[in-house]
Amino acid sequence: MASVRLDYDDAYTTRFEARVASRGEHRGRPAVELEQTYFFPESGGQEADRGSIGATAVTDVQVEDGGRVWHVVEGAAPGALDADTHEASLDWTRRFDHMQQHTGQHILSAALLRVIEAPTLSSHLGEERSSIEVQRPDVDWRTIERVEAAANAVVWEDRAIERHWVDDEGITRFQLRKPPQVSGRIRVVEIPDWDVSACGGTHTRRTGEVGVIKVVRWEKVRGNVRLEFLCGGRALADHAWRTEGMVEAARRRTLKDRELLEHLERAAAERDQWKKRAEDLTKRVVEQEARDRVGTPPRPLAGFHASRPREELRWFALAALAAGAPWVAVAAGAPEPVVIAGRARSGSLDLRELTPGLIERAGGRGGGGADLVQVAATDAGSAQRALEWISAAIAERTGVPCP
């Protein structure tokens, strides 16, 4: 038989006498079913309640298709729930947080539809952040500002939230924001003159309990927009760390808060300019080093570097070939163990023939073309051994030994 769901009509009761109807498992985890329960099972995009039955923690709550609600009690001591009746308790902090997020989602979805004609396609109420996907190609901060203003006006008007139980015929009396996904006995949650939705989740009694609604970011998905939002306590906690970070960053640079973004953009542009200049100077130094090492007449190069950036090592190999080296093989042990081998374009050796052996000895992955290959190594030792092998193999195949 289906469990009796008391949470549908009362989301505020947190302690009750729980009578065990059956004991069993849910997806391999020990669980109990109660004759009546205030625990909300995961459904409709809302996370499940947590709490306890007797001295045993309830770690999850799930509902089966037939309406049976299973309270997962992993880690329960043997015999802890043998009695038929126990005192049950819900985690109120978690429950109220979920009530704020779910009610806030209804208000925000209605605001998105009313203000910018963006219907909600789906929603998810997560452990830390919640999201709404809406049918709209893009948004910007000014658009979000308008939507938030409309949504929070409804919150601060502290409207009473009404609940109605109807059947398939009775549901036609309501102008729902979207069609119900169930039939039969349907619960309708109504925010007067704002939103009417068929919903089985937990909600606050009044909109004022939501506190505040804040959109924190968005992204484009499948031609739509997914908005992340926070309500109530979550929004306050998020505002606290963001404000602290912004104020402290501005203070340390002796800036006004509103000057911080412009300062960061200017600093990033300057950083990019200096990075480009540093790369150009490094390339010049590396090219001169390669020319000096190749010498006259040009000779092949093979060498191991205990520490050299992979990109810089690649520049060195290419510069050595440009300086006339018939072939080059170099490796670095850090920061990223790597082996690079190349030969002059006028050469006939196809380095791809040696790549499998190089990969096997380096223990990593990589590849390349006929005249240049690059392979990552598992560590410095593997890079050095692979370098010794590839140097000997190239010297043998070309008949040009490394002095």
mmCIF file of C-alpha atoms in Angstrom:
data_model
loop_
_atom_site.group_PDB
_atom_site.id
_atom_site.type_symbol
_atom_site.label_atom_id
_atom_site.label_comp_id
_atom_site.label_asym_id
_atom_site.label_seq_id
_atom_site.Cartn_x
_atom_site.Cartn_y
_atom_site.Cartn_z
ATOM 1 C CA MET A 1 0.000 0.000 0.000
ATOM 2 C CA ALA A 2 1.093 3.583 -0.593
ATOM 3 C CA SER A 3 2.548 5.410 2.404
ATOM 4 C CA VAL A 4 0.491 8.240 3.910
ATOM 5 C CA ARG A 5 2.335 11.482 3.065
ATOM 6 C CA LEU A 6 1.706 14.058 5.814
ATOM 7 C CA ASP A 7 4.277 16.468 4.367
ATOM 8 C CA TYR A 8 1.867 17.355 1.569
ATOM 9 C CA ASP A 9 -0.335 19.377 3.934
ATOM 10 C CA ASP A 10 2.129 20.194 6.735
ATOM 11 C CA ALA A 11 5.737 21.093 5.941
ATOM 12 C CA TYR A 12 6.397 22.484 9.420
ATOM 13 C CA THR A 13 6.048 19.450 11.700
ATOM 14 C CA THR A 14 9.535 18.166 12.525
ATOM 15 C CA ARG A 15 8.877 15.642 15.325
ATOM 16 C CA PHE A 16 6.276 12.899 15.271
ATOM 17 C CA GLU A 17 5.523 9.385 16.485
ATOM 18 C CA ALA A 18 6.601 6.999 13.744
ATOM 19 C CA ARG A 19 4.980 3.595 13.429
ATOM 20 C CA VAL A 20 6.985 1.111 11.355
ATOM 21 C CA ALA A 21 4.848 -0.531 8.669
ATOM 22 C CA SER A 22 7.570 -2.737 7.155
ATOM 23 C CA ARG A 23 11.294 -3.317 7.078
ATOM 24 C CA GLY A 24 13.302 -4.078 3.966
ATOM 25 C CA GLU A 25 15.756 -2.587 1.517
ATOM 26 C CA HIS A 26 15.813 0.144 -1.086
ATOM 27 C CA ARG A 27 18.357 -0.476 -3.841
ATOM 28 C CA GLY A 28 20.419 -2.675 -1.555
ATOM 29 C CA ARG A 29 20.329 -0.310 1.437
ATOM 30 C CA PRO A 30 18.475 -1.096 4.686
ATOM 31 C CA ALA A 31 15.256 0.897 4.907
ATOM 32 C CA VAL A 32 11.959 1.111 6.773
ATOM 33 C CA GLU A 33 8.501 2.172 5.677
ATOM 34 C CA LEU A 34 6.303 4.105 8.108
ATOM 35 C CA GLU A 35 2.529 4.017 8.309
ATOM 36 C CA GLN A 36 2.555 7.829 8.083
ATOM 37 C CA THR A 37 5.509 10.110 7.442
ATOM 38 C CA TYR A 38 6.447 13.761 7.381
ATOM 39 C CA PHE A 39 9.732 12.969 5.615
ATOM 40 C CA PHE A 40 9.870 14.314 2.066
ATOM 41 C CA PRO A 41 11.206 11.749 -0.438
ATOM 42 C CA GLU A 42 13.414 12.920 -3.300
ATOM 43 C CA SER A 43 11.179 13.873 -6.224
ATOM 44 C CA GLY A 44 10.320 16.685 -8.597
ATOM 45 C CA GLY A 45 13.883 17.995 -8.614
ATOM 46 C CA GLN A 46 13.913 18.447 -4.813
ATOM 47 C CA GLU A 47 16.384 16.641 -2.551
ATOM 48 C CA ALA A 48 15.148 14.289 0.182
ATOM 49 C CA ASP A 49 14.856 15.128 3.857
ATOM 50 C CA ARG A 50 17.297 13.899 6.488
ATOM 51 C CA GLY A 51 16.725 13.206 10.162
ATOM 52 C CA SER A 52 16.328 10.278 12.499
ATOM 53 C CA ILE A 53 13.958 7.519 13.538
ATOM 54 C CA GLY A 54 14.636 6.681 17.142
ATOM 55 C CA ALA A 55 18.415 6.749 17.564
ATOM 56 C CA THR A 56 18.979 5.781 13.924
ATOM 57 C CA ALA A 57 19.935 8.344 11.292
ATOM 58 C CA VAL A 58 17.817 8.634 8.146
ATOM 59 C CA THR A 59 20.347 9.156 5.337
ATOM 60 C CA ASP A 60 17.944 9.182 2.395
ATOM 61 C CA VAL A 61 14.220 9.015 1.605
ATOM 62 C CA GLN A 62 12.902 7.549 -1.654
ATOM 63 C CA VAL A 63 9.447 6.828 -3.048
ATOM 64 C CA GLU A 64 8.540 3.917 -5.297
ATOM 65 C CA ASP A 65 6.172 4.122 -8.248
ATOM 66 C CA GLY A 66 3.396 2.652 -6.128
ATOM 67 C CA GLY A 67 3.743 5.422 -3.558
ATOM 68 C CA ARG A 68 5.627 3.475 -0.863
ATOM 69 C CA VAL A 69 8.099 5.749 0.938
ATOM 70 C CA TRP A 70 11.346 4.122 2.092
ATOM 71 C CA HIS A 71 13.474 5.740 4.797
ATOM 72 C CA VAL A 72 17.056 4.570 4.272
ATOM 73 C CA VAL A 73 18.800 3.877 7.599
ATOM 74 C CA GLU A 74 22.350 2.913 6.658
ATOM 75 C CA GLY A 75 24.566 2.173 9.636
ATOM 76 C CA ALA A 76 21.685 1.283 11.941
ATOM 77 C CA ALA A 77 22.728 -0.847 14.898
ATOM 78 C CA PRO A 78 21.280 -4.407 14.932
ATOM 79 C CA GLY A 79 17.829 -4.359 16.500
ATOM 80 C CA ALA A 80 17.717 -0.547 16.632
ATOM 81 C CA LEU A 81 14.387 -0.416 14.781
ATOM 82 C CA ASP A 82 12.851 -3.697 15.967
ATOM 83 C CA ALA A 83 10.186 -1.860 17.976
ATOM 84 C CA ASP A 84 7.014 -0.806 16.156
ATOM 85 C CA THR A 85 6.949 2.804 17.395
ATOM 86 C CA HIS A 86 9.739 5.370 17.524
ATOM 87 C CA GLU A 87 10.162 9.094 17.960
ATOM 88 C CA ALA A 88 11.076 10.549 14.556
ATOM 89 C CA SER A 89 12.762 13.876 13.914
ATOM 90 C CA LEU A 90 13.457 15.859 10.730
ATOM 91 C CA ASP A 91 16.502 18.039 10.105
ATOM 92 C CA TRP A 92 14.649 21.358 10.185
ATOM 93 C CA THR A 93 17.551 23.443 8.902
ATOM 94 C CA ARG A 94 17.706 21.305 5.759
ATOM 95 C CA ARG A 95 13.904 21.165 5.397
ATOM 96 C CA PHE A 96 13.433 24.937 5.700
ATOM 97 C CA ASP A 97 16.293 25.559 3.276
ATOM 98 C CA HIS A 98 14.566 23.317 0.736
ATOM 99 C CA MET A 99 11.253 25.090 1.357
ATOM 100 C CA GLN A 100 12.908 28.448 0.654
ATOM 101 C CA GLN A 101 14.554 27.193 -2.542
ATOM 102 C CA HIS A 102 11.436 25.471 -3.893
ATOM 103 C CA THR A 103 9.077 28.344 -3.171
ATOM 104 C CA GLY A 104 11.650 30.749 -4.566
ATOM 105 C CA GLN A 105 11.858 28.676 -7.731
ATOM 106 C CA HIS A 106 8.093 29.031 -8.280
ATOM 107 C CA ILE A 107 8.323 32.806 -7.798
ATOM 108 C CA LEU A 108 11.375 33.146 -10.040
ATOM 109 C CA SER A 109 9.933 30.957 -12.810
ATOM 110 C CA ALA A 110 6.804 33.100 -12.863
ATOM 111 C CA ALA A 111 8.917 36.266 -12.970
ATOM 112 C CA LEU A 112 10.931 34.931 -15.903
ATOM 113 C CA LEU A 113 7.719 34.199 -17.776
ATOM 114 C CA ARG A 114 6.004 37.485 -16.916
ATOM 115 C CA VAL A 115 8.942 39.861 -17.363
ATOM 116 C CA ILE A 116 10.873 38.404 -20.319
ATOM 117 C CA GLU A 117 8.487 35.697 -21.636
ATOM 118 C CA ALA A 118 10.943 32.897 -20.812
ATOM 119 C CA PRO A 119 9.054 29.728 -19.829
ATOM 120 C CA THR A 120 10.750 27.272 -17.477
ATOM 121 C CA LEU A 121 11.655 23.995 -19.192
ATOM 122 C CA SER A 122 13.141 22.236 -16.165
ATOM 123 C CA SER A 123 14.420 22.935 -12.673
ATOM 124 C CA HIS A 124 16.760 21.299 -10.172
ATOM 125 C CA LEU A 125 17.088 22.091 -6.483
ATOM 126 C CA GLY A 126 20.607 21.058 -5.506
ATOM 127 C CA GLU A 127 22.459 20.674 -2.218
ATOM 128 C CA GLU A 128 24.275 23.991 -2.678
ATOM 129 C CA ARG A 129 22.748 25.734 -5.688
ATOM 130 C CA SER A 130 19.572 25.432 -7.677
ATOM 131 C CA SER A 131 18.980 25.962 -11.366
ATOM 132 C CA ILE A 132 16.248 26.737 -13.874
ATOM 133 C CA GLU A 133 16.523 26.122 -17.604
ATOM 134 C CA VAL A 134 14.413 28.575 -19.585
ATOM 135 C CA GLN A 135 13.474 28.852 -23.245
ATOM 136 C CA ARG A 136 15.498 31.902 -24.173
ATOM 137 C CA PRO A 137 18.688 32.239 -26.255
ATOM 138 C CA ASP A 138 20.538 34.567 -23.857
ATOM 139 C CA VAL A 139 20.261 37.061 -20.985
ATOM 140 C CA ASP A 140 22.380 39.851 -19.520
ATOM 141 C CA TRP A 141 22.772 41.425 -16.087
ATOM 142 C CA ARG A 142 20.272 44.205 -16.750
ATOM 143 C CA THR A 143 17.646 41.654 -17.831
ATOM 144 C CA ILE A 144 18.337 39.589 -14.718
ATOM 145 C CA GLU A 145 18.028 42.734 -12.629
ATOM 146 C CA ARG A 146 14.482 43.311 -13.926
ATOM 147 C CA VAL A 147 13.482 39.695 -13.275
ATOM 148 C CA GLU A 148 14.944 39.753 -9.750
ATOM 149 C CA ALA A 149 13.151 42.999 -8.943
ATOM 150 C CA ALA A 150 9.790 41.505 -9.915
ATOM 151 C CA ALA A 151 10.433 38.243 -8.059
ATOM 152 C CA ASN A 152 11.613 39.888 -4.846
ATOM 153 C CA ALA A 153 8.706 42.319 -4.853
ATOM 154 C CA VAL A 154 6.440 39.265 -4.514
ATOM 155 C CA VAL A 155 8.658 37.895 -1.732
ATOM 156 C CA TRP A 156 8.557 41.129 0.240
ATOM 157 C CA GLU A 157 4.809 41.536 -0.148
ATOM 158 C CA ASP A 158 4.626 38.420 2.049
ATOM 159 C CA ARG A 159 1.707 36.871 0.180
ATOM 160 C CA ALA A 160 -0.001 33.864 1.747
ATOM 161 C CA ILE A 161 0.576 30.672 -0.264
ATOM 162 C CA GLU A 162 -2.494 28.535 -0.863
ATOM 163 C CA ARG A 163 -2.771 24.796 -1.523
ATOM 164 C CA HIS A 164 -5.606 23.015 -3.275
ATOM 165 C CA TRP A 165 -6.352 19.335 -3.833
ATOM 166 C CA VAL A 166 -8.188 18.669 -7.089
ATOM 167 C CA ASP A 167 -8.915 15.880 -9.540
ATOM 168 C CA ASP A 168 -8.443 15.818 -13.324
ATOM 169 C CA GLU A 169 -11.675 17.771 -13.781
ATOM 170 C CA GLY A 170 -10.976 20.255 -10.995
ATOM 171 C CA ILE A 171 -7.542 21.102 -12.336
ATOM 172 C CA THR A 172 -9.199 22.800 -15.309
ATOM 173 C CA ARG A 173 -10.362 25.594 -12.989
ATOM 174 C CA PHE A 174 -6.769 26.808 -12.622
ATOM 175 C CA GLN A 175 -4.568 28.591 -15.123
ATOM 176 C CA LEU A 176 -1.413 26.584 -14.508
ATOM 177 C CA ARG A 177 1.995 27.854 -15.551
ATOM 178 C CA LYS A 178 2.569 24.464 -17.202
ATOM 179 C CA PRO A 179 0.491 21.273 -17.540
ATOM 180 C CA PRO A 180 0.647 18.775 -14.626
ATOM 181 C CA GLN A 181 2.801 15.662 -15.030
ATOM 182 C CA VAL A 182 0.415 13.501 -12.991
ATOM 183 C CA SER A 183 -3.283 12.699 -13.028
ATOM 184 C CA GLY A 184 -5.832 11.722 -10.438
ATOM 185 C CA ARG A 185 -5.467 13.518 -7.095
ATOM 186 C CA ILE A 186 -3.370 16.608 -7.797
ATOM 187 C CA ARG A 187 -1.978 19.204 -5.401
ATOM 188 C CA VAL A 188 -1.931 22.778 -6.687
ATOM 189 C CA VAL A 189 0.325 25.392 -5.080
ATOM 190 C CA GLU A 190 -0.939 28.930 -5.634
ATOM 191 C CA ILE A 191 0.813 32.238 -5.031
ATOM 192 C CA PRO A 192 -2.135 34.614 -5.482
ATOM 193 C CA ASP A 193 -2.005 36.842 -8.557
ATOM 194 C CA TRP A 194 1.421 35.464 -9.445
ATOM 195 C CA ASP A 195 1.860 31.718 -9.967
ATOM 196 C CA VAL A 196 -0.232 28.544 -10.005
ATOM 197 C CA SER A 197 1.578 25.211 -10.334
ATOM 198 C CA ALA A 198 0.846 21.553 -9.773
ATOM 199 C CA CYS A 199 3.584 20.540 -7.338
ATOM 200 C CA GLY A 200 4.274 17.925 -4.677
ATOM 201 C CA GLY A 201 7.244 19.652 -3.017
ATOM 202 C CA THR A 202 7.542 21.409 0.332
ATOM 203 C CA HIS A 203 6.828 25.143 0.417
ATOM 204 C CA THR A 204 6.727 27.984 2.904
ATOM 205 C CA ARG A 205 3.405 29.297 4.194
ATOM 206 C CA ARG A 206 4.108 32.825 2.967
ATOM 207 C CA THR A 207 6.366 34.292 0.299
ATOM 208 C CA GLY A 208 8.152 36.446 2.877
ATOM 209 C CA GLU A 209 9.797 33.355 4.362
ATOM 210 C CA VAL A 210 11.787 32.952 1.145
ATOM 211 C CA GLY A 211 13.756 36.017 2.260
ATOM 212 C CA VAL A 212 15.404 36.972 -1.020
ATOM 213 C CA ILE A 213 15.991 35.505 -4.493
ATOM 214 C CA LYS A 214 19.324 36.040 -6.266
ATOM 215 C CA VAL A 215 20.536 34.774 -9.644
ATOM 216 C CA VAL A 216 24.294 34.181 -9.378
ATOM 217 C CA ARG A 217 25.252 32.981 -12.876
ATOM 218 C CA TRP A 218 23.950 31.508 -16.122
ATOM 219 C CA GLU A 219 25.144 29.539 -19.131
ATOM 220 C CA LYS A 220 23.850 28.627 -22.582
ATOM 221 C CA VAL A 221 22.700 25.022 -22.993
ATOM 222 C CA ARG A 222 21.002 23.426 -26.009
ATOM 223 C CA GLY A 223 19.995 26.828 -27.346
ATOM 224 C CA ASN A 224 18.443 27.780 -23.992
ATOM 225 C CA VAL A 225 19.703 29.453 -20.818
ATOM 226 C CA ARG A 226 20.316 27.708 -17.498
ATOM 227 C CA LEU A 227 20.196 30.081 -14.516
ATOM 228 C CA GLU A 228 21.700 29.284 -11.111
ATOM 229 C CA PHE A 229 19.935 30.944 -8.200
ATOM 230 C CA LEU A 230 19.955 31.084 -4.404
ATOM 231 C CA CYS A 231 17.194 31.893 -1.927
ATOM 232 C CA GLY A 232 17.035 32.876 1.730
ATOM 233 C CA GLY A 233 19.869 31.594 3.893
ATOM 234 C CA ARG A 234 21.847 30.365 0.923
ATOM 235 C CA ALA A 235 21.703 33.792 -0.698
ATOM 236 C CA LEU A 236 22.850 35.459 2.523
ATOM 237 C CA ALA A 237 25.810 33.076 2.931
ATOM 238 C CA ASP A 238 26.786 33.573 -0.708
ATOM 239 C CA HIS A 239 26.527 37.346 -0.370
ATOM 240 C CA ALA A 240 28.739 37.241 2.740
ATOM 241 C CA TRP A 241 31.744 35.541 1.153
ATOM 242 C CA ARG A 242 31.442 37.478 -2.100
ATOM 243 C CA THR A 243 31.308 40.793 -0.233
ATOM 244 C CA GLU A 244 34.261 39.848 1.955
ATOM 245 C CA GLY A 245 36.306 38.826 -1.086
ATOM 246 C CA MET A 246 35.482 41.984 -3.045
ATOM 247 C CA VAL A 247 35.962 44.396 -0.139
ATOM 248 C CA GLU A 248 39.245 42.813 0.942
ATOM 249 C CA ALA A 249 40.591 42.747 -2.620
ATOM 250 C CA ALA A 250 39.685 46.410 -3.105
ATOM 251 C CA ARG A 251 41.141 47.395 0.278
ATOM 252 C CA ARG A 252 44.475 45.703 -0.424
ATOM 253 C CA ARG A 253 44.762 47.677 -3.674
ATOM 254 C CA THR A 254 43.507 50.907 -2.070
ATOM 255 C CA LEU A 255 40.513 50.983 -4.388
ATOM 256 C CA LYS A 256 36.827 51.661 -4.095
ATOM 257 C CA ASP A 257 34.703 48.527 -4.418
ATOM 258 C CA ARG A 258 33.256 49.592 -7.760
ATOM 259 C CA GLU A 259 36.743 50.214 -9.158
ATOM 260 C CA LEU A 260 37.847 46.617 -8.586
ATOM 261 C CA LEU A 261 36.594 45.088 -11.847
ATOM 262 C CA GLU A 262 38.197 47.789 -13.994
ATOM 263 C CA HIS A 263 41.438 47.348 -12.032
ATOM 264 C CA LEU A 264 41.411 43.578 -12.564
ATOM 265 C CA GLU A 265 40.797 43.951 -16.299
ATOM 266 C CA ARG A 266 43.654 46.441 -16.589
ATOM 267 C CA ALA A 267 45.950 44.185 -14.556
ATOM 268 C CA ALA A 268 45.042 41.171 -16.721
ATOM 269 C CA ALA A 269 45.822 43.125 -19.907
ATOM 270 C CA GLU A 270 49.186 44.227 -18.488
ATOM 271 C CA ARG A 271 49.928 40.645 -17.412
ATOM 272 C CA ASP A 272 49.226 39.387 -20.931
ATOM 273 C CA GLN A 273 51.532 42.020 -22.393
ATOM 274 C CA TRP A 274 54.376 41.134 -20.029
ATOM 275 C CA LYS A 275 53.805 37.422 -20.642
ATOM 276 C CA LYS A 276 54.112 37.977 -24.386
ATOM 277 C CA ARG A 277 57.307 40.013 -23.928
ATOM 278 C CA ALA A 278 58.750 37.333 -21.632
ATOM 279 C CA GLU A 279 57.954 34.632 -24.192
ATOM 280 C CA ASP A 280 59.596 36.626 -26.970
ATOM 281 C CA LEU A 281 62.747 37.166 -24.902
ATOM 282 C CA THR A 282 62.830 33.520 -23.841
ATOM 283 C CA LYS A 283 62.555 32.399 -27.452
ATOM 284 C CA ARG A 284 65.486 34.620 -28.409
ATOM 285 C CA VAL A 285 67.625 33.187 -25.607
ATOM 286 C CA VAL A 286 66.605 29.618 -26.486
ATOM 287 C CA GLU A 287 67.316 30.157 -30.188
ATOM 288 C CA GLN A 288 70.789 31.518 -29.398
ATOM 289 C CA GLU A 289 71.439 28.592 -27.055
ATOM 290 C CA ALA A 290 70.394 26.155 -29.782
ATOM 291 C CA ARG A 291 72.651 27.805 -32.378
ATOM 292 C CA ASP A 292 75.589 27.696 -29.972
ATOM 293 C CA ARG A 293 74.959 24.023 -29.198
ATOM 294 C CA VAL A 294 74.563 23.013 -32.847
ATOM 295 C CA GLY A 295 77.787 24.769 -33.823
ATOM 296 C CA THR A 296 79.585 24.849 -37.166
ATOM 297 C CA PRO A 297 79.506 22.541 -38.966
ATOM 298 C CA PRO A 298 76.030 21.591 -37.618
ATOM 299 C CA ARG A 299 75.923 18.489 -35.442
ATOM 300 C CA PRO A 300 73.067 16.479 -33.861
ATOM 301 C CA LEU A 301 72.009 17.224 -30.287
ATOM 302 C CA ALA A 302 70.861 14.963 -27.457
ATOM 303 C CA GLY A 303 70.388 16.158 -23.908
ATOM 304 C CA PHE A 304 68.440 15.743 -20.673
ATOM 305 C CA HIS A 305 67.233 18.717 -18.640
ATOM 306 C CA ALA A 306 66.360 18.128 -14.992
ATOM 307 C CA SER A 307 63.831 20.953 -15.190
ATOM 308 C CA ARG A 308 62.623 22.809 -18.254
ATOM 309 C CA PRO A 309 59.082 23.773 -19.327
ATOM 310 C CA ARG A 310 57.705 21.550 -22.074
ATOM 311 C CA GLU A 311 56.977 24.448 -24.443
ATOM 312 C CA GLU A 312 60.454 25.879 -23.960
ATOM 313 C CA LEU A 313 61.982 22.462 -24.643
ATOM 314 C CA ARG A 314 59.968 22.290 -27.870
ATOM 315 C CA TRP A 315 61.228 25.744 -28.894
ATOM 316 C CA PHE A 316 64.790 24.531 -28.295
ATOM 317 C CA ALA A 317 64.316 21.420 -30.449
ATOM 318 C CA LEU A 318 62.814 23.418 -33.324
ATOM 319 C CA ALA A 319 65.521 26.090 -33.071
ATOM 320 C CA ALA A 320 68.245 23.415 -33.181
ATOM 321 C CA LEU A 321 66.748 21.947 -36.349
ATOM 322 C CA ALA A 322 66.443 25.438 -37.824
ATOM 323 C CA ALA A 323 70.151 25.959 -37.036
ATOM 324 C CA GLY A 324 71.005 22.944 -39.177
ATOM 325 C CA ALA A 325 71.145 20.021 -36.740
ATOM 326 C CA PRO A 326 70.539 16.773 -38.673
ATOM 327 C CA TRP A 327 68.527 15.497 -35.702
ATOM 328 C CA VAL A 328 67.756 16.381 -32.098
ATOM 329 C CA ALA A 329 66.493 14.432 -29.079
ATOM 330 C CA VAL A 330 65.837 16.205 -25.771
ATOM 331 C CA ALA A 331 63.955 15.439 -22.573
ATOM 332 C CA ALA A 332 62.949 17.131 -19.347
ATOM 333 C CA GLY A 333 62.286 15.564 -15.955
ATOM 334 C CA ALA A 334 60.155 18.438 -14.632
ATOM 335 C CA PRO A 335 57.768 20.161 -14.369
ATOM 336 C CA GLU A 336 56.225 17.819 -16.933
ATOM 337 C CA PRO A 337 58.364 14.774 -17.844
ATOM 338 C CA VAL A 338 58.556 14.770 -21.653
ATOM 339 C CA VAL A 339 60.704 13.548 -24.562
ATOM 340 C CA ILE A 340 60.929 15.384 -27.907
ATOM 341 C CA ALA A 341 62.719 14.132 -30.999
ATOM 342 C CA GLY A 342 63.046 15.713 -34.413
ATOM 343 C CA ARG A 343 65.050 15.451 -37.608
ATOM 344 C CA ALA A 344 65.888 17.809 -40.447
ATOM 345 C CA ARG A 345 63.218 18.072 -43.106
ATOM 346 C CA SER A 346 65.767 16.913 -45.649
ATOM 347 C CA GLY A 347 66.197 13.630 -43.796
ATOM 348 C CA SER A 348 64.533 10.390 -44.870
ATOM 349 C CA LEU A 349 63.879 8.813 -41.443
ATOM 350 C CA ASP A 350 60.189 8.655 -40.500
ATOM 351 C CA LEU A 351 60.109 9.210 -36.736
ATOM 352 C CA ARG A 352 56.623 7.724 -36.553
ATOM 353 C CA GLU A 353 58.275 4.327 -36.939
ATOM 354 C CA LEU A 354 60.063 4.882 -33.621
ATOM 355 C CA THR A 355 57.117 6.401 -31.772
ATOM 356 C CA PRO A 356 55.646 3.100 -30.402
ATOM 357 C CA GLY A 357 58.995 2.156 -28.880
ATOM 358 C CA LEU A 358 59.396 5.656 -27.448
ATOM 359 C CA ILE A 359 55.921 5.554 -25.869
ATOM 360 C CA GLU A 360 56.586 2.115 -24.400
ATOM 361 C CA ARG A 361 59.801 3.266 -22.695
ATOM 362 C CA ALA A 362 58.439 6.629 -21.576
ATOM 363 C CA GLY A 363 55.287 5.046 -20.163
ATOM 364 C CA GLY A 364 53.149 7.931 -21.333
ATOM 365 C CA ARG A 365 51.259 9.079 -24.392
ATOM 366 C CA GLY A 366 52.057 11.180 -27.428
ATOM 367 C CA GLY A 367 52.805 11.202 -31.118
ATOM 368 C CA GLY A 368 53.635 13.490 -33.981
ATOM 369 C CA GLY A 369 54.685 13.513 -37.626
ATOM 370 C CA ALA A 370 57.515 12.132 -39.715
ATOM 371 C CA ASP A 371 59.958 14.851 -38.637
ATOM 372 C CA LEU A 372 58.925 15.643 -35.033
ATOM 373 C CA VAL A 373 57.429 13.578 -32.181
ATOM 374 C CA GLN A 374 56.592 14.437 -28.577
ATOM 375 C CA VAL A 375 55.791 11.925 -25.824
ATOM 376 C CA ALA A 376 54.876 12.512 -22.186
ATOM 377 C CA ALA A 377 56.714 10.330 -19.643
ATOM 378 C CA THR A 378 55.541 8.983 -16.307
ATOM 379 C CA ASP A 379 58.522 10.427 -14.391
ATOM 380 C CA ALA A 380 62.031 11.831 -14.804
ATOM 381 C CA GLY A 381 63.646 8.394 -14.847
ATOM 382 C CA SER A 382 61.360 7.167 -17.620
ATOM 383 C CA ALA A 383 62.025 10.348 -19.613
ATOM 384 C CA GLN A 384 65.799 9.867 -19.342
ATOM 385 C CA ARG A 385 65.684 6.182 -20.327
ATOM 386 C CA ALA A 386 63.397 6.925 -23.272
ATOM 387 C CA LEU A 387 65.775 9.715 -24.367
ATOM 388 C CA GLU A 388 68.757 7.357 -24.353
ATOM 389 C CA TRP A 389 66.822 4.831 -26.445
ATOM 390 C CA ILE A 390 65.524 7.276 -29.048
ATOM 391 C CA SER A 391 68.949 8.941 -29.408
ATOM 392 C CA ALA A 392 70.634 5.610 -30.099
ATOM 393 C CA ALA A 393 67.843 4.540 -32.466
ATOM 394 C CA ILE A 394 68.039 7.741 -34.533
ATOM 395 C CA ALA A 395 71.840 7.630 -34.676
ATOM 396 C CA GLU A 396 71.700 4.033 -35.882
ATOM 397 C CA ARG A 397 68.997 4.657 -38.481
ATOM 398 C CA THR A 398 70.606 7.825 -39.904
ATOM 399 C CA GLY A 399 74.229 6.825 -39.526
ATOM 400 C CA VAL A 400 74.892 10.187 -37.871
ATOM 401 C CA PRO A 401 76.067 9.677 -34.265
ATOM 402 C CA CYS A 402 75.794 12.369 -31.610
ATOM 403 C CA PRO A 403 79.255 13.584 -30.562
#
